[in-house]
Short mmCIF file of C-alpha atoms and ligand atoms in Angstrom, two decimals:
data_model
loop_
_atom_site.label_atom_id
_atom_site.label_comp_id
_atom_site.label_asym_id
_atom_site.label_seq_id
_atom_site.Cartn_x
_atom_site.Cartn_y
_atom_site.Cartn_z
CA MET A 3 0.00 0.00 0.00
CA SER A 4 1.46 3.35 -1.07
CA GLY A 5 1.45 6.35 1.24
CA PHE A 6 -0.97 8.16 -1.06
CA ASP A 7 -4.72 8.56 -0.56
CA TYR A 8 -5.34 6.65 -3.81
CA ASP A 9 -3.34 4.64 -6.34
CA LEU A 10 -5.09 6.49 -9.14
CA PHE A 11 -6.95 9.79 -9.36
CA VAL A 12 -8.81 10.30 -12.65
CA ILE A 13 -9.90 13.78 -13.70
CA GLY A 14 -12.89 13.54 -16.01
CA ALA A 15 -15.59 10.84 -16.06
CA GLY A 16 -16.09 10.51 -19.81
CA SER A 17 -15.56 7.44 -21.97
CA GLY A 18 -11.77 7.25 -21.48
CA GLY A 19 -11.75 8.18 -17.79
CA VAL A 20 -14.51 5.80 -16.75
CA ARG A 21 -12.95 2.86 -18.62
CA ALA A 22 -9.53 3.58 -17.10
CA ALA A 23 -11.01 3.90 -13.60
CA ARG A 24 -13.06 0.72 -13.86
CA ILE A 25 -10.26 -1.46 -15.26
CA SER A 26 -7.65 -0.05 -12.86
CA ALA A 27 -9.98 -0.85 -9.96
CA SER A 28 -10.50 -4.37 -11.28
CA HIS A 29 -6.69 -4.75 -11.28
CA GLY A 30 -6.80 -3.95 -7.56
CA ALA A 31 -6.02 -0.22 -7.57
CA ARG A 32 -7.70 2.18 -5.14
CA VAL A 33 -9.30 4.67 -7.51
CA ALA A 34 -11.09 8.03 -7.27
CA ILE A 35 -12.54 10.08 -10.10
CA ALA A 36 -13.61 13.73 -10.28
CA GLU A 37 -16.25 15.06 -12.68
CA GLU A 38 -17.33 18.69 -12.67
CA HIS A 39 -20.31 18.26 -14.98
CA ARG A 40 -22.08 14.95 -15.57
CA VAL A 41 -20.76 11.39 -15.52
CA GLY A 42 -20.58 10.10 -19.09
CA GLY A 43 -18.68 12.93 -20.75
CA THR A 44 -19.09 14.22 -24.28
CA CYS A 45 -20.19 10.95 -25.89
CA VAL A 46 -22.99 10.17 -23.49
CA ILE A 47 -24.11 13.62 -22.38
CA ARG A 48 -23.68 15.92 -25.40
CA GLY A 49 -22.27 13.92 -28.27
CA CYS A 50 -22.54 10.54 -29.97
CA VAL A 51 -25.48 9.13 -28.03
CA PRO A 52 -27.99 12.03 -28.02
CA LYS A 53 -26.88 12.95 -31.58
CA LYS A 54 -27.64 9.46 -32.87
CA MET A 55 -31.04 9.56 -31.20
CA LEU A 56 -31.82 12.87 -32.90
CA VAL A 57 -30.74 11.30 -36.18
CA TYR A 58 -33.14 8.39 -35.56
CA GLY A 59 -35.91 10.80 -34.57
CA SER A 60 -35.45 12.91 -37.68
CA MET A 61 -35.33 9.89 -40.02
CA PHE A 62 -38.97 9.11 -39.27
CA ALA A 63 -39.97 12.03 -41.49
CA GLU A 64 -38.73 10.20 -44.57
CA GLU A 65 -39.77 6.76 -43.33
CA LEU A 66 -43.32 8.00 -42.78
CA SER A 67 -43.50 9.49 -46.25
CA HIS A 68 -42.36 6.14 -47.69
CA ALA A 69 -44.81 4.26 -45.49
CA GLU A 70 -47.79 5.53 -47.45
CA ASN A 71 -46.40 3.94 -50.62
CA TYR A 72 -46.10 0.68 -48.71
CA GLY A 73 -49.80 0.78 -47.93
CA TRP A 74 -49.91 2.56 -44.62
CA THR A 75 -52.31 5.39 -43.95
CA ILE A 76 -51.08 7.61 -41.17
CA GLU A 77 -53.59 10.24 -40.22
CA GLY A 78 -52.76 13.38 -38.32
CA LYS A 79 -49.00 12.87 -38.34
CA SER A 80 -47.13 15.77 -36.85
CA PHE A 81 -43.79 16.41 -35.21
CA ASP A 82 -43.10 17.87 -31.76
CA TRP A 83 -39.48 18.95 -31.20
CA ALA A 84 -39.94 19.27 -27.44
CA LYS A 85 -41.08 15.63 -27.22
CA LEU A 86 -38.07 14.35 -29.16
CA ARG A 87 -35.70 16.59 -27.18
CA ASP A 88 -37.11 15.45 -23.82
CA PHE A 89 -37.09 11.80 -24.87
CA VAL A 90 -33.44 12.07 -25.87
CA ASN A 91 -32.46 13.89 -22.69
CA ALA A 92 -34.33 11.36 -20.54
CA ASP A 93 -32.22 8.62 -22.09
CA VAL A 94 -29.09 10.63 -21.40
CA ASP A 95 -30.17 10.75 -17.72
CA ARG A 96 -30.65 6.98 -17.75
CA LEU A 97 -27.19 6.36 -19.21
CA GLU A 98 -25.58 8.79 -16.79
CA GLY A 99 -27.12 6.73 -13.97
CA LEU A 100 -25.71 3.51 -15.44
CA TYR A 101 -22.22 5.02 -15.72
CA GLY A 102 -22.44 6.11 -12.07
CA LYS A 103 -23.50 2.58 -11.06
CA THR A 104 -20.55 1.09 -12.96
CA LEU A 105 -18.15 3.30 -11.01
CA ALA A 106 -19.83 2.48 -7.72
CA SER A 107 -19.86 -1.27 -8.38
CA HIS A 108 -16.10 -1.13 -8.95
CA GLU A 109 -15.63 0.86 -5.73
CA VAL A 110 -14.37 3.91 -7.60
CA GLU A 111 -14.99 6.94 -5.40
CA LEU A 112 -16.73 9.74 -7.33
CA PHE A 113 -16.20 13.41 -6.50
CA ALA A 114 -18.84 15.46 -8.32
CA GLU A 115 -16.71 18.58 -8.55
CA ARG A 116 -13.82 20.09 -10.47
CA ALA A 117 -10.30 18.90 -9.67
CA THR A 118 -7.11 20.70 -10.62
CA ILE A 119 -3.53 19.52 -10.46
CA THR A 120 -1.33 20.94 -7.72
CA GLY A 121 1.70 18.64 -8.04
CA PRO A 122 2.94 15.39 -9.61
CA ASN A 123 0.93 13.42 -7.03
CA SER A 124 -1.71 15.84 -5.81
CA VAL A 125 -4.97 17.41 -6.89
CA LYS A 126 -7.23 19.99 -5.28
CA LEU A 127 -11.01 19.71 -5.40
CA ALA A 128 -13.21 22.79 -5.93
CA SER A 129 -14.41 22.35 -2.33
CA GLY A 130 -10.82 22.91 -1.18
CA ARG A 131 -9.88 19.34 -0.24
CA GLU A 132 -6.36 18.20 -1.26
CA ILE A 133 -5.96 14.60 -2.37
CA THR A 134 -2.81 12.63 -3.13
CA ALA A 135 -2.44 9.79 -5.61
CA ALA A 136 0.42 7.66 -6.91
CA HIS A 137 -0.82 8.29 -10.44
CA ILE A 138 -3.06 10.94 -12.00
CA LEU A 139 -4.95 10.39 -15.25
CA ILE A 140 -6.23 13.42 -17.15
CA ALA A 141 -9.30 12.55 -19.21
CA VAL A 142 -11.11 15.90 -19.37
CA GLY A 143 -11.87 15.71 -23.11
CA GLY A 144 -12.50 18.59 -25.46
CA TRP A 145 -14.80 21.56 -25.82
CA PRO A 146 -16.26 23.36 -28.86
CA ALA A 147 -13.75 25.83 -30.31
CA MET A 148 -15.71 28.99 -31.14
CA PRO A 149 -14.23 31.40 -33.72
CA ALA A 150 -13.73 35.02 -32.66
CA PHE A 151 -16.30 36.82 -34.83
CA SER A 152 -18.39 39.56 -33.27
CA GLY A 153 -21.68 38.27 -31.88
CA VAL A 154 -20.47 34.65 -31.52
CA GLU A 155 -22.11 34.66 -28.06
CA HIS A 156 -25.51 34.59 -29.80
CA CYS A 157 -24.62 31.34 -31.55
CA ILE A 158 -24.96 27.83 -30.18
CA SER A 159 -22.51 24.93 -30.24
CA SER A 160 -23.24 21.21 -30.15
CA ASN A 161 -23.45 21.59 -26.35
CA GLU A 162 -26.65 23.64 -26.57
CA VAL A 163 -28.29 22.09 -29.61
CA PHE A 164 -29.76 19.26 -27.52
CA HIS A 165 -31.63 21.71 -25.31
CA LEU A 166 -33.23 24.16 -27.79
CA GLU A 167 -36.60 25.48 -26.60
CA THR A 168 -38.04 25.32 -30.09
CA GLN A 169 -37.03 23.86 -33.42
CA PRO A 170 -35.45 26.62 -35.53
CA LYS A 171 -37.37 27.29 -38.74
CA SER A 172 -34.09 28.35 -40.26
CA LEU A 173 -30.66 27.18 -39.13
CA MET A 174 -27.23 28.27 -40.26
CA VAL A 175 -24.48 25.74 -39.62
CA VAL A 176 -20.91 27.06 -39.59
CA GLY A 177 -18.22 24.48 -40.44
CA GLY A 178 -17.93 21.47 -42.72
CA GLY A 179 -16.90 18.67 -40.37
CA TYR A 180 -18.68 15.83 -38.61
CA ILE A 181 -20.86 17.90 -36.33
CA ALA A 182 -21.87 20.36 -39.07
CA MET A 183 -22.90 17.62 -41.51
CA GLU A 184 -24.73 15.57 -38.90
CA PHE A 185 -26.84 18.42 -37.52
CA ALA A 186 -27.46 19.87 -40.98
CA GLY A 187 -28.94 16.44 -41.79
CA VAL A 188 -31.06 16.26 -38.63
CA PHE A 189 -32.66 19.68 -38.97
CA ASN A 190 -33.10 19.36 -42.73
CA ALA A 191 -34.96 16.08 -42.19
CA LEU A 192 -37.11 17.74 -39.53
CA GLY A 193 -38.10 20.47 -41.99
CA SER A 194 -35.89 23.41 -40.98
CA GLU A 195 -34.28 25.49 -43.71
CA VAL A 196 -30.58 24.69 -43.39
CA THR A 197 -27.64 26.66 -44.80
CA VAL A 198 -24.07 25.45 -44.31
CA ILE A 199 -21.32 28.06 -44.29
CA ASN A 200 -17.96 26.48 -45.05
CA ARG A 201 -14.67 28.37 -45.22
CA SER A 202 -13.22 26.31 -48.11
CA ASP A 203 -14.74 24.25 -50.90
CA CYS A 204 -13.98 21.01 -49.04
CA VAL A 205 -16.23 19.42 -46.43
CA LEU A 206 -15.46 16.30 -44.37
CA ARG A 207 -11.76 16.71 -45.02
CA GLY A 208 -10.01 13.33 -44.78
CA TYR A 209 -12.89 11.28 -46.20
CA ASP A 210 -12.75 9.90 -49.75
CA GLU A 211 -13.52 12.74 -52.16
CA GLN A 212 -15.84 10.74 -54.40
CA VAL A 213 -17.94 9.67 -51.42
CA VAL A 214 -18.04 13.22 -50.04
CA GLU A 215 -19.09 14.51 -53.45
CA ARG A 216 -21.98 12.03 -53.44
CA MET A 217 -22.93 13.18 -49.94
CA LEU A 218 -23.00 16.81 -51.11
CA HIS A 219 -25.09 15.90 -54.15
CA ILE A 220 -27.64 14.08 -51.99
CA ALA A 221 -27.70 16.78 -49.30
CA MET A 222 -28.29 19.51 -51.87
CA GLY A 223 -31.01 17.40 -53.47
CA ARG A 224 -32.68 17.29 -50.07
CA GLY A 225 -32.61 21.06 -49.83
CA ILE A 226 -29.53 21.86 -47.72
CA VAL A 227 -27.87 25.00 -49.07
CA PHE A 228 -24.06 24.98 -49.07
CA ARG A 229 -22.17 28.24 -49.26
CA MET A 230 -18.56 27.30 -49.89
CA ASN A 231 -15.57 29.65 -49.48
CA SER A 232 -17.71 31.65 -47.12
CA GLU A 233 -17.11 32.91 -43.59
CA VAL A 234 -19.18 34.61 -40.93
CA ALA A 235 -18.04 38.19 -40.30
CA SER A 236 -20.51 38.96 -37.50
CA VAL A 237 -23.83 37.99 -35.97
CA GLU A 238 -26.32 40.52 -34.61
CA LYS A 239 -29.33 39.64 -32.48
CA GLN A 240 -32.57 41.25 -33.70
CA ASP A 241 -35.47 42.47 -31.56
CA ASP A 242 -37.60 39.51 -32.66
CA GLY A 243 -34.90 37.09 -31.40
CA SER A 244 -33.67 36.16 -34.87
CA LEU A 245 -30.02 36.50 -35.87
CA LEU A 246 -28.68 38.65 -38.68
CA VAL A 247 -25.54 37.05 -40.06
CA ASP A 248 -23.07 39.19 -41.99
CA LEU A 249 -21.20 37.01 -44.48
CA GLY A 250 -18.84 39.79 -45.48
CA GLY A 251 -19.37 42.27 -48.28
CA THR A 252 -22.93 43.50 -48.41
CA GLU A 253 -24.69 40.25 -47.76
CA LYS A 254 -26.69 39.64 -44.60
CA VAL A 255 -28.82 36.58 -43.90
CA LYS A 256 -31.53 36.35 -41.24
CA VAL A 257 -31.91 33.00 -39.45
CA ASP A 258 -33.41 31.66 -36.22
CA GLN A 259 -30.25 29.96 -34.96
CA VAL A 260 -26.57 29.69 -35.85
CA LEU A 261 -24.84 26.43 -34.89
CA VAL A 262 -21.06 26.75 -34.82
CA ALA A 263 -19.21 23.46 -35.43
CA THR A 264 -15.66 24.48 -36.23
CA GLY A 265 -13.75 21.82 -34.31
CA ARG A 266 -13.08 21.05 -30.68
CA SER A 267 -10.10 21.97 -28.48
CA ALA A 268 -8.63 20.17 -25.48
CA LYS A 269 -10.23 21.34 -22.23
CA THR A 270 -6.97 22.03 -20.44
CA ALA A 271 -7.36 25.69 -19.43
CA GLY A 272 -6.98 26.22 -15.69
CA LEU A 273 -6.11 22.57 -14.99
CA GLY A 274 -2.83 23.44 -13.24
CA LEU A 275 -0.60 21.70 -15.77
CA GLU A 276 2.03 24.44 -15.63
CA CYS A 277 2.83 23.55 -12.02
CA VAL A 278 4.03 20.08 -13.09
CA GLY A 279 5.89 21.27 -16.19
CA ILE A 280 3.46 19.91 -18.80
CA GLU A 281 3.62 22.12 -21.86
CA LEU A 282 0.57 22.13 -24.09
CA GLY A 283 0.58 21.32 -27.79
CA LYS A 284 -1.71 22.38 -30.64
CA GLY A 285 -5.18 23.47 -29.52
CA GLY A 286 -4.17 23.14 -25.85
CA ALA A 287 -3.70 19.37 -26.19
CA ILE A 288 -1.49 17.38 -23.81
CA PRO A 289 1.49 15.65 -25.49
CA VAL A 290 1.87 12.00 -24.41
CA ASP A 291 4.00 8.99 -25.36
CA GLU A 292 2.63 5.72 -26.76
CA TYR A 293 1.66 4.63 -23.22
CA SER A 294 -0.33 7.87 -22.74
CA ARG A 295 2.30 9.17 -20.30
CA THR A 296 3.03 12.91 -20.11
CA ASN A 297 6.49 14.36 -19.49
CA CYS A 298 5.60 14.25 -15.77
CA PRO A 299 6.10 10.50 -15.06
CA SER A 300 3.22 10.09 -12.58
CA ILE A 301 0.68 11.86 -14.83
CA TYR A 302 -1.03 10.28 -17.86
CA ALA A 303 -3.67 11.55 -20.29
CA VAL A 304 -6.16 9.79 -22.59
CA GLY A 305 -8.93 10.74 -25.00
CA ASP A 306 -9.72 14.04 -26.72
CA VAL A 307 -7.51 16.02 -24.34
CA THR A 308 -4.48 14.47 -26.08
CA ASP A 309 -5.45 15.35 -29.64
CA ARG A 310 -4.64 11.95 -31.14
CA VAL A 311 -7.89 10.72 -32.67
CA GLN A 312 -11.06 12.38 -31.35
CA LEU A 313 -13.28 9.31 -31.28
CA THR A 314 -14.98 7.62 -28.33
CA PRO A 315 -13.82 4.04 -29.06
CA VAL A 316 -10.24 5.31 -29.27
CA ALA A 317 -10.49 7.06 -25.88
CA ILE A 318 -11.90 3.84 -24.41
CA ARG A 319 -8.99 1.80 -25.81
CA GLU A 320 -6.49 4.34 -24.51
CA GLY A 321 -8.08 4.25 -21.04
CA HIS A 322 -8.05 0.45 -21.01
CA ALA A 323 -4.44 0.21 -22.24
CA PHE A 324 -3.40 2.73 -19.57
CA ALA A 325 -5.02 0.63 -16.82
CA ASP A 326 -3.47 -2.62 -18.08
CA THR A 327 -0.06 -0.95 -18.40
CA VAL A 328 0.07 0.78 -15.02
CA PHE A 329 -1.96 -1.59 -12.82
CA GLY A 330 -2.36 -4.83 -14.80
CA LYS A 331 1.30 -5.77 -15.31
CA ASN A 332 0.56 -5.83 -19.06
CA PRO A 333 2.16 -2.83 -20.76
CA ARG A 334 0.41 -2.24 -24.07
CA THR A 335 -0.22 0.48 -26.59
CA VAL A 336 -3.14 1.33 -28.85
CA ASP A 337 -3.05 0.50 -32.58
CA TYR A 338 -4.14 3.61 -34.49
CA GLU A 339 -3.95 1.97 -37.94
CA ASN A 340 -7.15 1.63 -39.96
CA ILE A 341 -9.66 3.03 -37.49
CA PRO A 342 -13.12 2.94 -39.06
CA SER A 343 -15.26 6.05 -38.71
CA ALA A 344 -18.63 7.33 -39.89
CA VAL A 345 -20.55 10.53 -40.30
CA PHE A 346 -24.21 10.22 -39.41
CA CYS A 347 -25.43 12.56 -42.10
CA GLN A 348 -28.43 11.38 -44.12
CA PRO A 349 -27.76 8.91 -45.61
CA PRO A 350 -24.66 8.21 -43.52
CA LEU A 351 -21.18 7.76 -44.88
CA ALA A 352 -18.37 5.65 -43.48
CA GLY A 353 -14.78 4.82 -44.28
CA VAL A 354 -11.77 2.80 -43.20
CA GLY A 355 -8.19 2.80 -44.46
CA LEU A 356 -6.73 4.93 -47.20
CA THR A 357 -8.79 7.15 -49.48
CA GLU A 358 -8.10 6.80 -53.20
CA GLN A 359 -5.96 9.94 -53.10
CA GLU A 360 -3.95 8.78 -50.07
CA ALA A 361 -3.44 5.33 -51.59
CA LYS A 362 -2.09 6.86 -54.82
CA GLU A 363 0.31 9.00 -52.82
CA THR A 364 1.59 6.16 -50.63
CA HIS A 365 1.31 3.09 -52.91
CA GLY A 366 1.69 4.52 -56.39
CA LYS A 367 -0.37 2.07 -58.43
CA VAL A 368 -3.81 1.37 -57.02
CA LYS A 369 -7.06 0.05 -58.43
CA THR A 370 -10.50 1.20 -57.37
CA TYR A 371 -13.74 -0.68 -57.61
CA VAL A 372 -16.97 1.30 -57.38
CA ALA A 373 -20.60 0.21 -57.11
CA GLU A 374 -23.38 2.76 -57.48
CA PHE A 375 -26.88 1.58 -56.78
CA ARG A 376 -30.32 2.73 -55.82
CA PRO A 377 -31.15 1.01 -52.53
CA MET A 378 -34.36 -1.01 -52.81
CA LYS A 379 -35.57 0.80 -49.72
CA ASN A 380 -35.45 4.06 -51.68
CA LEU A 381 -37.76 2.82 -54.39
CA TYR A 382 -40.38 5.37 -53.44
CA SER A 383 -38.04 8.15 -52.41
CA PRO A 384 -38.75 11.36 -54.29
CA HIS A 385 -34.99 11.99 -54.46
CA ALA A 386 -33.86 8.90 -56.44
CA GLU A 387 -30.66 8.90 -54.40
CA ARG A 388 -27.91 6.44 -55.26
CA GLY A 389 -25.55 4.88 -52.74
CA LEU A 390 -21.87 4.48 -53.56
CA TYR A 391 -19.47 1.82 -52.30
CA LYS A 392 -15.81 1.99 -53.14
CA MET A 393 -12.89 -0.35 -52.54
CA VAL A 394 -9.31 0.81 -53.02
CA VAL A 395 -6.76 -1.99 -53.54
CA ASP A 396 -3.06 -2.32 -54.26
CA GLU A 397 -2.80 -2.91 -58.01
CA VAL A 398 -0.20 -5.65 -57.71
CA THR A 399 -1.31 -7.64 -54.66
CA GLU A 400 -5.01 -6.67 -54.66
CA LYS A 401 -4.66 -6.17 -50.90
CA ILE A 402 -7.47 -3.94 -49.69
CA LEU A 403 -6.21 -0.49 -48.71
CA GLY A 404 -9.49 1.32 -48.11
CA ILE A 405 -13.26 0.88 -48.12
CA HIS A 406 -15.55 3.91 -48.35
CA MET A 407 -19.28 4.04 -48.61
CA ILE A 408 -22.38 6.20 -48.49
CA GLY A 409 -25.90 4.83 -48.30
CA PRO A 410 -28.47 3.63 -45.77
CA GLU A 411 -26.83 1.72 -42.89
CA ALA A 412 -23.33 2.33 -44.28
CA PRO A 413 -21.74 2.46 -40.78
CA GLU A 414 -23.31 -0.89 -39.85
CA ILE A 415 -21.90 -2.52 -42.99
CA LEU A 416 -18.52 -0.82 -42.81
CA GLN A 417 -17.84 -1.98 -39.25
CA ILE A 418 -17.69 -5.57 -40.48
CA ALA A 419 -15.88 -4.71 -43.72
CA ALA A 420 -13.23 -3.01 -41.56
CA VAL A 421 -12.39 -6.41 -40.03
CA ALA A 422 -11.42 -7.66 -43.49
CA LEU A 423 -9.16 -4.68 -44.06
CA LYS A 424 -7.61 -5.01 -40.62
CA ALA A 425 -6.98 -8.70 -41.29
CA GLY A 426 -5.03 -7.75 -44.43
CA LEU A 427 -7.40 -9.52 -46.83
CA THR A 428 -7.36 -9.10 -50.60
CA LYS A 429 -10.32 -8.34 -52.83
CA GLN A 430 -10.35 -12.04 -53.76
CA ALA A 431 -11.70 -12.85 -50.29
CA PHE A 432 -14.70 -10.66 -51.05
CA ASP A 433 -15.08 -12.16 -54.56
CA GLU A 434 -15.12 -15.67 -53.08
CA THR A 435 -17.87 -14.80 -50.62
CA VAL A 436 -21.38 -15.56 -51.88
CA ALA A 437 -23.66 -12.52 -51.97
CA LEU A 438 -26.37 -12.26 -49.35
CA HIS A 439 -29.34 -11.32 -51.49
CA PRO A 440 -31.18 -9.02 -51.50
CA SER A 441 -29.13 -6.64 -49.38
CA MET A 442 -27.15 -3.47 -49.88
CA ALA A 443 -24.03 -5.06 -48.37
CA GLU A 444 -23.90 -7.63 -51.19
CA GLU A 445 -22.61 -4.84 -53.44
CA LEU A 446 -19.30 -5.22 -51.58
CA VAL A 447 -18.79 -8.80 -52.77
CA LEU A 448 -20.01 -8.05 -56.30
CA LEU A 449 -17.56 -5.26 -57.11
CA LYS A 450 -16.29 -5.52 -60.71
P1 LIG B 519 -14.11 18.79 -37.47
O1 LIG B 519 -12.69 18.87 -37.16
O2 LIG B 519 -14.70 17.51 -37.97
O3 LIG B 519 -14.47 19.91 -38.54
C1 LIG B 519 -14.25 21.26 -38.29
C2 LIG B 519 -14.78 22.04 -39.47
O4 LIG B 519 -14.76 23.43 -39.15
C3 LIG B 519 -13.94 21.86 -40.72
O5 LIG B 519 -14.79 21.91 -41.83
C4 LIG B 519 -13.01 23.07 -40.66
O6 LIG B 519 -12.59 23.48 -41.93
C5 LIG B 519 -13.93 24.12 -40.09
N1 LIG B 519 -13.25 25.18 -39.35
C6 LIG B 519 -12.25 25.07 -38.47
N2 LIG B 519 -11.92 26.27 -37.95
C7 LIG B 519 -12.74 27.16 -38.53
C8 LIG B 519 -12.91 28.57 -38.42
N3 LIG B 519 -12.17 29.28 -37.61
N4 LIG B 519 -13.85 29.17 -39.19
C9 LIG B 519 -14.62 28.44 -40.03
N5 LIG B 519 -14.52 27.11 -40.18
C10 LIG B 519 -13.59 26.47 -39.43
O7 LIG B 519 -14.85 19.29 -36.15
P2 LIG B 519 -16.28 19.08 -35.53
O8 LIG B 519 -16.48 20.23 -34.63
O9 LIG B 519 -17.30 18.79 -36.57
O10 LIG B 519 -16.11 17.75 -34.66
C11 LIG B 519 -15.07 17.67 -33.69
C12 LIG B 519 -14.56 16.26 -33.58
O11 LIG B 519 -15.51 15.47 -32.92
C13 LIG B 519 -14.33 15.57 -34.92
O12 LIG B 519 -13.05 15.79 -35.43
C14 LIG B 519 -14.57 14.14 -34.62
O13 LIG B 519 -13.37 13.52 -34.30
C15 LIG B 519 -15.50 14.16 -33.43
N6 LIG B 519 -16.85 13.78 -33.86
C16 LIG B 519 -17.04 12.53 -34.36
C17 LIG B 519 -18.29 12.15 -34.79
C18 LIG B 519 -18.47 10.79 -35.36
O14 LIG B 519 -17.61 9.94 -35.16
N7 LIG B 519 -19.54 10.54 -36.11
C19 LIG B 519 -19.44 13.03 -34.70
C20 LIG B 519 -19.12 14.34 -34.18
C21 LIG B 519 -17.87 14.68 -33.77
P3 LIG B 519 -11.25 22.91 -42.61
O15 LIG B 519 -11.58 21.52 -43.09
O16 LIG B 519 -11.02 23.88 -43.69
O17 LIG B 519 -10.20 22.92 -41.54
#
């Protein structure tokens, strides 16, 4: 038993922090965790989970319009934003409770207050109590980075979007990343007028260009307006509560809400890192080695606060690897190669491995196989949208380098396809697999 109050003190009870706390405790460590907001962190409280539920909620609009063609008569259908919002937030409460129970059942002591670092082995709680620990894990995550235009305080971020009093009739979305595309899709499906303001002519940077182009085509067909190479100069609140957005020059646009989604920064301000000699990197992120250790040997960091890959499953793996390394006598690192990811726009897109462009740059000769198809489910869709699946392979070995897709359920299909890529399979393995008919996924084994 060390002379410290705890073996491990975790700051931040999000995905990475909770996993690290739970696994460390199961390895026999005495663990405490501090959370200043709500147990669950970004993913559970104001990210992946409530976002996906809003996506599901908004998709009923299209499903219901298709339903009539399939013989259903639905009288008096209407939509109530407050009901969806409250339903989503009630589920967030439920999950927060489950996360709390998990901590309690592993005898992790929870301090529901802010903790800051006061030394290599000490933290101070907001209530004033000083606590010592052999190891400290920083898992405080990230926070929306708001640009510095005048009137930005009238805009909302993804933190507030889950709590809007009313559904905006018109919504401006600033940014062209994950959050921008996902919420543009949600509010467009719910019937709001949506305009995306993007500073370049590229959205979803890092995803395969052909797939992104298809996403843009579909989104525009559904009525989302994209203003590329455009930036917000200022936002002014009007007497009627609406917002007047100056896009530079003479042009001003009036909307009900402006959602800013221009990236997220590490939430390190005021954490006391300077007192232990930790210097911050880009966007305030904490530099760590492959074992998530900072330059202060007793302090580690995992998840979005480290600016490696800002994805929940990655934070969870980092937290688990930390616990196994420090308390489980099993030092291990996280493999960042070929992480699958998805954007829950409508329809969703997903990708794993190299894009066609990246493959050409790194492998020289590559072959691409593309399937374009109208999903059977869309037979009655007024938009006649076509899905697109793409496989990028090494021209010589036919080893799969990347799989990219857009279409209904693309993330569900890609998760499994990612196993094939991770296993180093060639396209032949797909060719040899009999199609499961009729499905959308069969397109992946029928690529010519
Ligand atoms: P992203 O990094 O995905 O995108 C940021 C967008 O904002 C880019 O289009 C960027 O343009 C633009 N931008 C950046 N700075 C400015 C600025 N000052 N003015 C105008 N535009 C700007 O960030 P998000 O906020 O969408 O999401 C944050 C992170 O959260 C993501 O990186 C992702 O890892 C995670 N996330 C994951 C989801 C998922 O897995 N489905 C869902 C939601 C979030 P440019 O490309 O030119 O730099």
